[in-house]
Amino acid sequence: MDTAGMDISAIKQSMAETNELFNTEVFGKRNFEALDRIYTSDARVLPPGRLMVTGRQEIKGFWFDIIRSYNAKSAVLCPIDVIPAGEGLVEVGRGVMTAEPAGQPEVQVDFKYVVFWQQEDGLWKWHVDIWNLSW
Amino acid sequence: MDTAGMDISAIKQSMAETNELFNTEVFGKRNFEALDRIYTSDARVLPPGRLMVTGRQEIKGFWFDIIRSYNAKSAVLCPIDVIPAGEGLVEVGRGVMTAEPAGQPEVQVDFKYVVFWQQEDGLWKWHVDIWNLSW
């Protein structure tokens, strides 16, 4: 169903819940199974300075590696534009990742991102996810 | 009109022409007016390590600055996935920029990108443009 004909505020609420899962479950609790509720099964992740990652299983491995390597604690996402796009939506946003790398003080990393959202199993999920540094 | 009901191969051909304009006109000839045919008037560019750029006029200044600073010669774009998204499309791709910075040998920079395409004035243009380094 076309998102232009749907209740956009309800969709944005669902999107906010998914983004919050990423912060509190994946980063906060290192619950990588929560990624099932965040990414579509055939999602693509395009991380800065690394190869593209395709499919949820590889994506789980990617985040496991990143979060452990940097001892990351949180990743707060803030949408600044949400554009209905057929059965999906395009989100443009900014975020802050907080990490405590071994033997170093806490660092905060500013990034900006674009996510293409699609619905899967009744949940709004990330189908394409790309970001880079600075706001 | 929903792109899912349109001739996708014709759209892909138009997209390829826009991408080629970016390479040959903007990078090859430094014809920055060609950006009128590449970006929508209220497009967003999210460049790595820099602030988000909003609106075609600012975007022209951004590319003028980048291409002159790096003495960039070409930017070849190669789509690897094109997803119909309502009246637009989401393109996931890889590219190579070639530059000859002053006093240095030619360098090639691999990047990957996501572009959200929309139609404006009968042309397929980039409405959201983000990339980062490595394939």
PDB file of C-alpha atoms in Angstrom:
ATOM      1  CA  MET A   1       0.000   0.000   0.000  1.00  0.00           C
ATOM      2  CA  ASP A   2       1.203   3.464  -0.894  1.00  0.00           C
ATOM      3  CA  THR A   3       2.421   5.342   2.184  1.00  0.00           C
ATOM      4  CA  ALA A   4       1.073   8.601   0.702  1.00  0.00           C
ATOM      5  CA  GLY A   5      -2.433   7.253   1.458  1.00  0.00           C
ATOM      6  CA  MET A   6      -1.568   6.100   4.983  1.00  0.00           C
ATOM      7  CA  ASP A   7      -1.490   7.876   8.323  1.00  0.00           C
ATOM      8  CA  ILE A   8       1.972   9.431   8.140  1.00  0.00           C
ATOM      9  CA  SER A   9       2.075  10.309  11.843  1.00  0.00           C
ATOM     10  CA  ALA A  10       1.383   6.669  12.750  1.00  0.00           C
ATOM     11  CA  ILE A  11       4.164   5.561  10.385  1.00  0.00           C
ATOM     12  CA  LYS A  12       6.562   8.093  11.893  1.00  0.00           C
ATOM     13  CA  GLN A  13       5.730   6.731  15.349  1.00  0.00           C
ATOM     14  CA  SER A  14       6.564   3.188  14.153  1.00  0.00           C
ATOM     15  CA  MET A  15       9.764   4.466  12.573  1.00  0.00           C
ATOM     16  CA  ALA A  16      10.749   6.173  15.833  1.00  0.00           C
ATOM     17  CA  GLU A  17      10.196   2.864  17.667  1.00  0.00           C
ATOM     18  CA  THR A  18      12.452   1.015  15.230  1.00  0.00           C
ATOM     19  CA  ASN A  19      15.151   3.686  15.573  1.00  0.00           C
ATOM     20  CA  GLU A  20      14.876   3.469  19.355  1.00  0.00           C
ATOM     21  CA  LEU A  21      15.289  -0.333  19.228  1.00  0.00           C
ATOM     22  CA  PHE A  22      18.564   0.226  17.408  1.00  0.00           C
ATOM     23  CA  ASN A  23      19.767   2.528  20.175  1.00  0.00           C
ATOM     24  CA  THR A  24      18.539   0.739  23.302  1.00  0.00           C
ATOM     25  CA  GLU A  25      18.559  -2.934  22.253  1.00  0.00           C
ATOM     26  CA  VAL A  26      21.400  -3.221  19.753  1.00  0.00           C
ATOM     27  CA  PHE A  27      23.789  -0.600  21.159  1.00  0.00           C
ATOM     28  CA  GLY A  28      22.554  -0.448  24.773  1.00  0.00           C
ATOM     29  CA  LYS A  29      22.026  -4.164  25.468  1.00  0.00           C
ATOM     30  CA  ARG A  30      24.006  -5.711  22.616  1.00  0.00           C
ATOM     31  CA  ASN A  31      20.922  -7.687  21.696  1.00  0.00           C
ATOM     32  CA  PHE A  32      21.798  -8.396  18.069  1.00  0.00           C
ATOM     33  CA  GLU A  33      18.655 -10.476  17.532  1.00  0.00           C
ATOM     34  CA  ALA A  34      16.771  -7.158  17.674  1.00  0.00           C
ATOM     35  CA  LEU A  35      18.255  -6.483  14.232  1.00  0.00           C
ATOM     36  CA  ASP A  36      15.562  -8.877  12.911  1.00  0.00           C
ATOM     37  CA  ARG A  37      13.049  -6.154  13.749  1.00  0.00           C
ATOM     38  CA  ILE A  38      15.183  -3.335  12.318  1.00  0.00           C
ATOM     39  CA  TYR A  39      16.470  -4.550   8.923  1.00  0.00           C
ATOM     40  CA  THR A  40      14.588  -6.298   6.118  1.00  0.00           C
ATOM     41  CA  SER A  41      15.932  -9.774   5.376  1.00  0.00           C
ATOM     42  CA  ASP A  42      17.651  -8.587   2.177  1.00  0.00           C
ATOM     43  CA  ALA A  43      18.700  -5.137   3.408  1.00  0.00           C
ATOM     44  CA  ARG A  44      21.881  -3.368   2.336  1.00  0.00           C
ATOM     45  CA  VAL A  45      24.216  -1.454   4.669  1.00  0.00           C
ATOM     46  CA  LEU A  46      26.783   0.960   3.147  1.00  0.00           C
ATOM     47  CA  PRO A  47      29.245   1.820   5.947  1.00  0.00           C
ATOM     48  CA  PRO A  48      31.957   4.484   5.507  1.00  0.00           C
ATOM     49  CA  GLY A  49      35.372   3.045   4.627  1.00  0.00           C
ATOM     50  CA  ARG A  50      34.096  -0.529   4.423  1.00  0.00           C
ATOM     51  CA  LEU A  51      32.557  -2.782   1.833  1.00  0.00           C
ATOM     52  CA  MET A  52      28.813  -2.865   1.330  1.00  0.00           C
ATOM     53  CA  VAL A  53      27.065  -5.463   3.520  1.00  0.00           C
ATOM     54  CA  THR A  54      24.091  -7.366   2.068  1.00  0.00           C
ATOM     55  CA  GLY A  55      21.493  -9.442   3.932  1.00  0.00           C
ATOM     56  CA  ARG A  56      20.484  -9.430   7.579  1.00  0.00           C
ATOM     57  CA  GLN A  57      22.847 -12.215   8.669  1.00  0.00           C
ATOM     58  CA  GLU A  58      25.893 -10.353   7.373  1.00  0.00           C
ATOM     59  CA  ILE A  59      24.504  -7.144   8.847  1.00  0.00           C
ATOM     60  CA  LYS A  60      24.308  -8.776  12.297  1.00  0.00           C
ATOM     61  CA  GLY A  61      27.972  -9.717  12.005  1.00  0.00           C
ATOM     62  CA  PHE A  62      28.845  -6.202  10.905  1.00  0.00           C
ATOM     63  CA  TRP A  63      27.188  -4.513  13.911  1.00  0.00           C
ATOM     64  CA  PHE A  64      28.548  -7.115  16.332  1.00  0.00           C
ATOM     65  CA  ASP A  65      32.044  -6.296  15.081  1.00  0.00           C
ATOM     66  CA  ILE A  66      31.588  -2.497  15.115  1.00  0.00           C
ATOM     67  CA  ILE A  67      29.969  -2.280  18.541  1.00  0.00           C
ATOM     68  CA  ARG A  68      32.559  -4.559  20.159  1.00  0.00           C
ATOM     69  CA  SER A  69      35.525  -2.934  18.413  1.00  0.00           C
ATOM     70  CA  TYR A  70      34.590   0.596  19.485  1.00  0.00           C
ATOM     71  CA  ASN A  71      32.884  -0.431  22.734  1.00  0.00           C
ATOM     72  CA  ALA A  72      29.916   1.579  21.490  1.00  0.00           C
ATOM     73  CA  LYS A  73      27.186   2.468  23.988  1.00  0.00           C
ATOM     74  CA  SER A  74      24.453   4.291  22.103  1.00  0.00           C
ATOM     75  CA  ALA A  75      23.407   5.552  18.688  1.00  0.00           C
ATOM     76  CA  VAL A  76      20.716   8.207  18.826  1.00  0.00           C
ATOM     77  CA  LEU A  77      18.975   8.864  15.498  1.00  0.00           C
ATOM     78  CA  CYS A  78      17.067  12.036  14.672  1.00  0.00           C
ATOM     79  CA  PRO A  79      15.038  12.312  11.447  1.00  0.00           C
ATOM     80  CA  ILE A  80      15.082  15.698   9.761  1.00  0.00           C
ATOM     81  CA  ASP A  81      13.109  14.761   6.658  1.00  0.00           C
ATOM     82  CA  VAL A  82      10.771  11.852   5.877  1.00  0.00           C
ATOM     83  CA  ILE A  83       9.632  11.555   2.243  1.00  0.00           C
ATOM     84  CA  PRO A  84       6.835   9.109   1.282  1.00  0.00           C
ATOM     85  CA  ALA A  85       8.126   6.918  -1.551  1.00  0.00           C
ATOM     86  CA  GLY A  86       5.503   4.469  -2.773  1.00  0.00           C
ATOM     87  CA  GLU A  87       5.265   1.528  -0.395  1.00  0.00           C
ATOM     88  CA  GLY A  88       8.331   2.863   1.419  1.00  0.00           C
ATOM     89  CA  LEU A  89       9.750   6.097   2.785  1.00  0.00           C
ATOM     90  CA  VAL A  90      13.081   7.875   2.533  1.00  0.00           C
ATOM     91  CA  GLU A  91      14.415   9.245   5.820  1.00  0.00           C
ATOM     92  CA  VAL A  92      17.222  11.826   5.956  1.00  0.00           C
ATOM     93  CA  GLY A  93      18.603  12.292   9.453  1.00  0.00           C
ATOM     94  CA  ARG A  94      21.409  13.073  11.811  1.00  0.00           C
ATOM     95  CA  GLY A  95      22.751  10.977  14.654  1.00  0.00           C
ATOM     96  CA  VAL A  96      25.285  10.727  17.451  1.00  0.00           C
ATOM     97  CA  MET A  97      27.139   7.554  18.413  1.00  0.00           C
ATOM     98  CA  THR A  98      28.724   7.354  21.856  1.00  0.00           C
ATOM     99  CA  ALA A  99      31.590   4.951  22.487  1.00  0.00           C
ATOM    100  CA  GLU A 100      34.224   4.220  25.138  1.00  0.00           C
ATOM    101  CA  PRO A 101      37.177   2.690  23.266  1.00  0.00           C
ATOM    102  CA  ALA A 102      39.523   0.681  25.528  1.00  0.00           C
ATOM    103  CA  GLY A 103      41.815   2.969  27.532  1.00  0.00           C
ATOM    104  CA  GLN A 104      40.359   6.131  26.016  1.00  0.00           C
ATOM    105  CA  PRO A 105      37.857   8.709  27.217  1.00  0.00           C
ATOM    106  CA  GLU A 106      34.285   8.591  25.962  1.00  0.00           C
ATOM    107  CA  VAL A 107      33.904   9.878  22.425  1.00  0.00           C
ATOM    108  CA  GLN A 108      30.881  11.137  20.544  1.00  0.00           C
ATOM    109  CA  VAL A 109      30.758  10.777  16.772  1.00  0.00           C
ATOM    110  CA  ASP A 110      28.375  12.913  14.710  1.00  0.00           C
ATOM    111  CA  PHE A 111      26.997  11.380  11.540  1.00  0.00           C
ATOM    112  CA  LYS A 112      24.248  11.914   8.983  1.00  0.00           C
ATOM    113  CA  TYR A 113      22.315   9.194   7.226  1.00  0.00           C
ATOM    114  CA  VAL A 114      19.781   8.186   4.610  1.00  0.00           C
ATOM    115  CA  VAL A 115      17.525   5.170   5.195  1.00  0.00           C
ATOM    116  CA  PHE A 116      15.041   3.708   2.695  1.00  0.00           C
ATOM    117  CA  TRP A 117      12.263   2.128   4.739  1.00  0.00           C
ATOM    118  CA  GLN A 118      10.045  -0.771   3.729  1.00  0.00           C
ATOM    119  CA  GLN A 119       7.385  -2.724   5.576  1.00  0.00           C
ATOM    120  CA  GLU A 120       8.144  -6.393   6.318  1.00  0.00           C
ATOM    121  CA  ASP A 121       6.028  -8.685   8.512  1.00  0.00           C
ATOM    122  CA  GLY A 122       3.949  -5.666   9.546  1.00  0.00           C
ATOM    123  CA  LEU A 123       6.986  -3.767  10.837  1.00  0.00           C
ATOM    124  CA  TRP A 124       8.698  -0.723   9.348  1.00  0.00           C
ATOM    125  CA  LYS A 125      12.316  -1.681   8.684  1.00  0.00           C
ATOM    126  CA  TRP A 126      15.485  -0.367   7.067  1.00  0.00           C
ATOM    127  CA  HIS A 127      15.973  -1.716   3.551  1.00  0.00           C
ATOM    128  CA  VAL A 128      18.898   0.529   2.548  1.00  0.00           C
ATOM    129  CA  ASP A 129      21.085   2.173   5.211  1.00  0.00           C
ATOM    130  CA  ILE A 130      23.980   4.547   4.475  1.00  0.00           C
ATOM    131  CA  TRP A 131      25.740   7.164   6.571  1.00  0.00           C
ATOM    132  CA  ASN A 132      28.896   9.256   6.750  1.00  0.00           C
ATOM    133  CA  LEU A 133      30.647  11.497   9.260  1.00  0.00           C
ATOM    134  CA  SER A 134      29.832  15.068  10.334  1.00  0.00           C
ATOM    135  CA  TRP A 135      26.350  16.622  10.371  1.00  0.00           C
TER     136      TRP A 135
ATOM    137  CA  MET B   1       2.789   8.739 -11.558  1.00  0.00           C
ATOM    138  CA  ASP B   2       3.998   5.597  -9.822  1.00  0.00           C
ATOM    139  CA  THR B   3       7.239   4.331 -11.351  1.00  0.00           C
ATOM    140  CA  ALA B   4       6.120   0.738 -10.740  1.00  0.00           C
ATOM    141  CA  GLY B   5       3.585   1.249 -13.580  1.00  0.00           C
ATOM    142  CA  MET B   6       6.111   2.867 -15.924  1.00  0.00           C
ATOM    143  CA  ASP B   7       8.632   1.445 -18.358  1.00  0.00           C
ATOM    144  CA  ILE B   8      11.522   0.769 -15.982  1.00  0.00           C
ATOM    145  CA  SER B   9      14.060   0.246 -18.774  1.00  0.00           C
ATOM    146  CA  ALA B  10      13.207   3.683 -20.221  1.00  0.00           C
ATOM    147  CA  ILE B  11      13.602   5.232 -16.763  1.00  0.00           C
ATOM    148  CA  LYS B  12      16.944   3.483 -16.290  1.00  0.00           C
ATOM    149  CA  GLN B  13      18.083   4.893 -19.626  1.00  0.00           C
ATOM    150  CA  SER B  14      17.133   8.419 -18.473  1.00  0.00           C
ATOM    151  CA  MET B  15      18.907   7.827 -15.173  1.00  0.00           C
ATOM    152  CA  ALA B  16      22.044   6.689 -17.012  1.00  0.00           C
ATOM    153  CA  GLU B  17      21.938   9.902 -19.080  1.00  0.00           C
ATOM    154  CA  THR B  18      21.717  12.044 -15.938  1.00  0.00           C
ATOM    155  CA  ASN B  19      24.602  10.137 -14.350  1.00  0.00           C
ATOM    156  CA  GLU B  20      26.644  10.599 -17.522  1.00  0.00           C
ATOM    157  CA  LEU B  21      25.961  14.373 -17.486  1.00  0.00           C
ATOM    158  CA  PHE B  22      27.465  14.462 -14.012  1.00  0.00           C
ATOM    159  CA  ASN B  23      30.610  12.749 -15.278  1.00  0.00           C
ATOM    160  CA  THR B  24      31.155  14.449 -18.638  1.00  0.00           C
ATOM    161  CA  GLU B  25      29.640  17.924 -18.116  1.00  0.00           C
ATOM    162  CA  VAL B  26      30.210  18.679 -14.424  1.00  0.00           C
ATOM    163  CA  PHE B  27      33.491  16.830 -13.873  1.00  0.00           C
ATOM    164  CA  GLY B  28      34.787  16.690 -17.456  1.00  0.00           C
ATOM    165  CA  LYS B  29      33.918  20.214 -18.641  1.00  0.00           C
ATOM    166  CA  ARG B  30      33.310  21.962 -15.292  1.00  0.00           C
ATOM    167  CA  ASN B  31      29.939  23.042 -16.622  1.00  0.00           C
ATOM    168  CA  PHE B  32      28.229  23.642 -13.284  1.00  0.00           C
ATOM    169  CA  GLU B  33      25.012  24.838 -14.949  1.00  0.00           C
ATOM    170  CA  ALA B  34      24.486  21.198 -15.935  1.00  0.00           C
ATOM    171  CA  LEU B  35      23.677  20.601 -12.259  1.00  0.00           C
ATOM    172  CA  ASP B  36      20.261  22.164 -13.032  1.00  0.00           C
ATOM    173  CA  ARG B  37      19.527  18.997 -15.013  1.00  0.00           C
ATOM    174  CA  ILE B  38      20.960  16.664 -12.351  1.00  0.00           C
ATOM    175  CA  TYR B  39      19.579  17.864  -8.998  1.00  0.00           C
ATOM    176  CA  THR B  40      16.029  18.870  -8.072  1.00  0.00           C
ATOM    177  CA  SER B  41      15.758  22.493  -6.946  1.00  0.00           C
ATOM    178  CA  ASP B  42      15.383  21.483  -3.278  1.00  0.00           C
ATOM    179  CA  ALA B  43      17.761  18.511  -3.323  1.00  0.00           C
ATOM    180  CA  ARG B  44      19.959  17.484  -0.404  1.00  0.00           C
ATOM    181  CA  VAL B  45      23.594  16.394  -0.659  1.00  0.00           C
ATOM    182  CA  LEU B  46      25.193  14.562   2.289  1.00  0.00           C
ATOM    183  CA  PRO B  47      28.971  14.561   1.657  1.00  0.00           C
ATOM    184  CA  PRO B  48      31.410  12.613   3.870  1.00  0.00           C
ATOM    185  CA  GLY B  49      33.101  14.743   6.525  1.00  0.00           C
ATOM    186  CA  ARG B  50      31.155  17.876   5.614  1.00  0.00           C
ATOM    187  CA  LEU B  51      27.860  19.466   6.532  1.00  0.00           C
ATOM    188  CA  MET B  52      24.695  18.593   4.649  1.00  0.00           C
ATOM    189  CA  VAL B  53      24.082  20.860   1.636  1.00  0.00           C
ATOM    190  CA  THR B  54      20.489  21.861   0.818  1.00  0.00           C
ATOM    191  CA  GLY B  55      19.157  23.395  -2.401  1.00  0.00           C
ATOM    192  CA  ARG B  56      20.610  23.448  -5.897  1.00  0.00           C
ATOM    193  CA  GLN B  57      22.379  26.799  -5.551  1.00  0.00           C
ATOM    194  CA  GLU B  58      24.338  25.626  -2.509  1.00  0.00           C
ATOM    195  CA  ILE B  59      24.962  22.324  -4.257  1.00  0.00           C
ATOM    196  CA  LYS B  60      26.527  24.133  -7.228  1.00  0.00           C
ATOM    197  CA  GLY B  61      28.890  25.910  -4.853  1.00  0.00           C
ATOM    198  CA  PHE B  62      29.726  22.632  -3.177  1.00  0.00           C
ATOM    199  CA  TRP B  63      30.719  20.849  -6.414  1.00  0.00           C
ATOM    200  CA  PHE B  64      32.587  23.900  -7.706  1.00  0.00           C
ATOM    201  CA  ASP B  65      34.651  23.835  -4.519  1.00  0.00           C
ATOM    202  CA  ILE B  66      35.266  20.065  -4.509  1.00  0.00           C
ATOM    203  CA  ILE B  67      36.172  19.750  -8.179  1.00  0.00           C
ATOM    204  CA  ARG B  68      38.558  22.718  -8.075  1.00  0.00           C
ATOM    205  CA  SER B  69      40.127  21.704  -4.750  1.00  0.00           C
ATOM    206  CA  TYR B  70      40.940  18.164  -5.879  1.00  0.00           C
ATOM    207  CA  ASN B  71      41.376  19.016  -9.564  1.00  0.00           C
ATOM    208  CA  ALA B  72      38.865  16.252 -10.219  1.00  0.00           C
ATOM    209  CA  LYS B  73      38.553  14.934 -13.767  1.00  0.00           C
ATOM    210  CA  SER B  74      35.762  12.366 -13.788  1.00  0.00           C
ATOM    211  CA  ALA B  75      33.191  10.598 -11.622  1.00  0.00           C
ATOM    212  CA  VAL B  76      31.881   7.397 -13.157  1.00  0.00           C
ATOM    213  CA  LEU B  77      28.700   6.065 -11.535  1.00  0.00           C
ATOM    214  CA  CYS B  78      27.534   2.473 -11.788  1.00  0.00           C
ATOM    215  CA  PRO B  79      24.104   1.449 -10.436  1.00  0.00           C
ATOM    216  CA  ILE B  80      23.945  -1.961  -8.798  1.00  0.00           C
ATOM    217  CA  ASP B  81      20.329  -1.804  -7.615  1.00  0.00           C
ATOM    218  CA  VAL B  82      17.380   0.388  -8.672  1.00  0.00           C
ATOM    219  CA  ILE B  83      14.256   0.092  -6.516  1.00  0.00           C
ATOM    220  CA  PRO B  84      10.959   1.692  -7.663  1.00  0.00           C
ATOM    221  CA  ALA B  85       9.683   3.889  -4.820  1.00  0.00           C
ATOM    222  CA  GLY B  86       6.359   5.523  -5.658  1.00  0.00           C
ATOM    223  CA  GLU B  87       6.913   8.504  -7.915  1.00  0.00           C
ATOM    224  CA  GLY B  88      10.659   8.114  -7.385  1.00  0.00           C
ATOM    225  CA  LEU B  89      13.344   5.440  -7.331  1.00  0.00           C
ATOM    226  CA  VAL B  90      16.138   4.498  -4.960  1.00  0.00           C
ATOM    227  CA  GLU B  91      19.489   3.778  -6.632  1.00  0.00           C
ATOM    228  CA  VAL B  92      22.305   1.971  -4.823  1.00  0.00           C
ATOM    229  CA  GLY B  93      25.585   2.155  -6.695  1.00  0.00           C
ATOM    230  CA  ARG B  94      29.326   2.274  -6.793  1.00  0.00           C
ATOM    231  CA  GLY B  95      31.569   4.865  -8.383  1.00  0.00           C
ATOM    232  CA  VAL B  96      35.115   5.950  -9.084  1.00  0.00           C
ATOM    233  CA  MET B  97      36.341   9.548  -8.982  1.00  0.00           C
ATOM    234  CA  THR B  98      39.587  10.414 -10.741  1.00  0.00           C
ATOM    235  CA  ALA B  99      41.558  13.490  -9.700  1.00  0.00           C
ATOM    236  CA  GLU B 100      44.992  15.040 -10.227  1.00  0.00           C
ATOM    237  CA  PRO B 101      45.695  17.079  -7.082  1.00  0.00           C
ATOM    238  CA  ALA B 102      48.357  19.771  -7.617  1.00  0.00           C
ATOM    239  CA  GLY B 103      51.861  18.291  -7.620  1.00  0.00           C
ATOM    240  CA  GLN B 104      50.616  14.753  -7.040  1.00  0.00           C
ATOM    241  CA  PRO B 105      50.072  11.751  -9.292  1.00  0.00           C
ATOM    242  CA  GLU B 106      46.578  10.904 -10.498  1.00  0.00           C
ATOM    243  CA  VAL B 107      44.450   9.270  -7.821  1.00  0.00           C
ATOM    244  CA  GLN B 108      41.320   7.171  -8.084  1.00  0.00           C
ATOM    245  CA  VAL B 109      38.850   7.174  -5.219  1.00  0.00           C
ATOM    246  CA  ASP B 110      36.308   4.348  -4.861  1.00  0.00           C
ATOM    247  CA  PHE B 111      32.973   5.245  -3.322  1.00  0.00           C
ATOM    248  CA  LYS B 112      29.482   3.848  -2.950  1.00  0.00           C
ATOM    249  CA  TYR B 113      26.288   5.854  -2.948  1.00  0.00           C
ATOM    250  CA  VAL B 114      22.535   5.996  -2.510  1.00  0.00           C
ATOM    251  CA  VAL B 115      20.459   8.426  -4.594  1.00  0.00           C
ATOM    252  CA  PHE B 116      16.719   9.022  -4.248  1.00  0.00           C
ATOM    253  CA  TRP B 117      15.464  10.048  -7.679  1.00  0.00           C
ATOM    254  CA  GLN B 118      12.472  12.226  -8.467  1.00  0.00           C
ATOM    255  CA  GLN B 119      11.111  13.627 -11.708  1.00  0.00           C
ATOM    256  CA  GLU B 120      11.243  17.419 -12.138  1.00  0.00           C
ATOM    257  CA  ASP B 121      10.412  19.297 -15.340  1.00  0.00           C
ATOM    258  CA  GLY B 122      10.211  15.967 -17.163  1.00  0.00           C
ATOM    259  CA  LEU B 123      13.761  14.966 -16.184  1.00  0.00           C
ATOM    260  CA  TRP B 124      14.876  12.325 -13.724  1.00  0.00           C
ATOM    261  CA  LYS B 125      16.985  14.060 -11.080  1.00  0.00           C
ATOM    262  CA  TRP B 126      18.716  13.437  -7.775  1.00  0.00           C
ATOM    263  CA  HIS B 127      16.630  14.569  -4.814  1.00  0.00           C
ATOM    264  CA  VAL B 128      18.763  13.016  -2.056  1.00  0.00           C
ATOM    265  CA  ASP B 129      22.436  12.172  -2.694  1.00  0.00           C
ATOM    266  CA  ILE B 130      24.751  10.520  -0.147  1.00  0.00           C
ATOM    267  CA  TRP B 131      27.996   8.586  -0.517  1.00  0.00           C
ATOM    268  CA  ASN B 132      30.990   7.345   1.423  1.00  0.00           C
ATOM    269  CA  LEU B 133      34.384   5.816   0.684  1.00  0.00           C
ATOM    270  CA  SER B 134      35.280   2.250  -0.345  1.00  0.00           C
ATOM    271  CA  TRP B 135      33.035  -0.092  -2.330  1.00  0.00           C
TER     272      TRP B 135
END
